[in-house]
C-alpha positions in Angstrom: 27.3 30.0 -2.1 23.6 31.1 -2.2 20.7 28.8 -1.4 19.9 28.6 -5.1 23.5 27.7 -6.0 23.6 25.0 -3.4 20.3 23.5 -4.7 21.5 23.7 -8.3 24.8 21.9 -7.2 22.7 19.3 -5.5 20.6 18.7 -8.6 23.8 18.4 -10.8 25.3 15.9 -8.3 22.1 13.9 -8.1 21.8 13.8 -11.9 25.5 12.6 -12.2 25.0 10.0 -9.5 21.9 8.6 -11.3 23.8 8.3 -14.6 26.8 6.5 -13.1 25.0 4.9 -11.0 26.2 5.1 -7.4 25.0 3.6 -4.1 23.5 7.0 -3.1 21.6 7.2 -6.4 20.3 3.6 -6.0 19.3 4.3 -2.4 17.3 7.3 -3.6 15.2 4.8 -5.6 15.0 2.5 -2.5 13.9 5.4 -0.3 11.4 6.6 -2.9 10.0 3.1 -3.2 9.6 2.8 0.6 7.9 6.2 0.6 5.3 5.3 -2.0 4.9 1.8 -0.5 4.0 3.2 2.9 1.3 5.3 1.2 -0.1 2.2 -0.6 0.0 0.2 2.7 -2.1 2.9 4.3 -4.5 2.9 1.4 -4.9 -0.9 1.8 -5.4 -0.5 5.5 -8.1 2.1 5.0 -10.0 0.3 2.1 -9.6 -3.5 2.4 -12.9 -5.1 3.0 -14.2 -8.5 4.2 -12.7 -11.3 6.2 -9.1 -10.3 5.1 -9.2 -7.4 7.6 -8.8 -9.8 10.6 -5.4 -10.8 9.3 -4.4 -7.7 7.3 -5.2 -4.9 9.7 -2.6 -5.7 12.4 -0.1 -6.8 9.8 -0.4 -3.6 7.8 -0.1 -1.5 10.9 3.1 -3.3 11.8 4.5 -3.0 8.3 3.7 0.7 8.2 5.5 1.3 11.5 8.5 -0.8 10.5 8.8 0.8 7.1 8.6 4.3 8.7 11.5 3.3 11.0 13.5 1.6 8.2 13.0 4.7 6.0 14.3 7.0 8.7 17.3 4.8 9.6 18.3 4.4 6.0 18.0 8.1 5.3 20.3 8.8 8.3 22.8 6.3 7.1 22.9 7.9 3.7 23.4 11.3 5.2 26.2 9.8 7.4 28.0 8.9 4.2 27.7 12.5 2.9 25.2 11.4 0.2 21.9 13.1 -0.8 18.5 11.8 0.0 15.2 12.6 -1.7 13.2 15.1 0.4 10.4 16.4 -1.8 7.3 14.9 -3.3 8.7 15.6 -6.8 11.9 13.6 -6.0 10.0 10.7 -4.5 7.7 10.6 -7.5 10.6 10.8 -9.9 12.7 8.1 -8.3 10.0 5.6 -7.3 9.5 2.6 -9.5 6.4 1.7 -7.4 3.4 3.6 -8.6 0.3 4.4 -6.7 -3.3 4.7 -7.9 -6.4 6.0 -6.4 -8.2 3.2 -8.3 -6.5 0.5 -6.3 -8.7 1.0 -3.3 -11.7 -0.2 -5.3 -10.1 -3.5 -6.2 -10.8 -6.8 -4.5 -8.7 -7.7 -1.5 -6.7 -10.3 -3.4 -5.7 -7.8 -6.1 -4.6 -5.2 -3.5 -2.6 -7.8 -1.5 -1.0 -9.2 -4.7 0.1 -5.6 -5.6 1.6 -5.2 -2.1 3.6 -8.4 -2.7 4.7 -7.3 -6.2 5.8 -4.0 -4.8 7.9 -5.7 -2.1 9.6 -7.8 -4.8 10.3 -4.6 -6.9 11.9 -3.0 -3.8 14.2 -5.9 -3.4 15.4 -5.6 -7.0 16.7 -2.1 -6.2 18.0 -3.2 -2.8 20.2 -6.0 -4.2 21.7 -3.4 -6.7 22.2 -1.0 -3.8 24.1 -3.7 -1.8 26.4 -4.4 -4.7 27.1 -0.6 -5.3 27.6 0.1 -1.6 30.1 -2.7 -1.2 31.9 -1.7 -4.3 32.2 1.9 -3.0 33.3 0.7 0.5 30.1 2.0 2.2 29.8 -1.1 4.3 27.4 0.3 6.9 24.9 1.0 4.0 25.5 -2.4 2.6 24.8 -4.1 5.9 21.7 -2.1 6.5 20.4 -2.9 3.0 21.0 -6.6 3.6 18.8 -6.3 6.7 16.2 -4.4 4.7 16.3 -7.1 2.0 15.8 -9.9 4.6 12.9 -8.0 6.2 11.2 -7.6 2.8 11.7 -11.2 1.9 10.0 -12.2 5.1 7.0 -9.9 4.3 6.7 -11.5 0.9 6.6 -15.0 2.6 3.9 -13.9 5.1 1.7 -12.4 2.4 2.2 -15.1 -0.1 1.3 -17.8 2.4 -1.8 -15.8 3.4 -2.8 -15.6 -0.3 -2.2 -19.4 -0.7 0.8 -18.8 -3.0 4.2 -20.4 -3.0 6.8 -17.8 -2.1 8.7 -18.6 -5.2 5.7 -18.0 -7.5 6.5 -14.3 -7.7 10.2 -14.9 -8.5 9.2 -17.3 -11.3 6.8 -14.7 -12.8 9.7 -12.2 -12.8 11.8 -14.5 -14.9 9.2 -14.6 -17.7 
């Protein structure tokens, strides 16, 4: 099989997986959301202004490092299962439900931080779906890793919501509307 034939076969499998959906397809969304979120965390770290920096700077640096590690670990676990992972900017852009914007850096700190929290909640919507699919498909290592990722993200939501003076359940109530 030529390189072109291999790539076309990959695209066909990916398209089929996304229409079924499968755990691998859902995890493509999870990885893409993590990819875009790391970009947005860096943007926030570079452009946040004011007194928020004292709290946010070390927290953002830690989150970026942790998301880098989680991204790599999850990618490897997906590969271990013989599934495909996104590897191009086009794939990350296509599969991510989190969107970035160059305009965000000009917003006030509260708006930027609220967007980070909303993005975390969006990620967990996909992670919970991924857990269900991974368990259904008998991919228990993926399911366990996704549960750990879910718990880590929930904790990040708690930390940022407390900093912003919000109740951790406020975001969940807004999603129900």
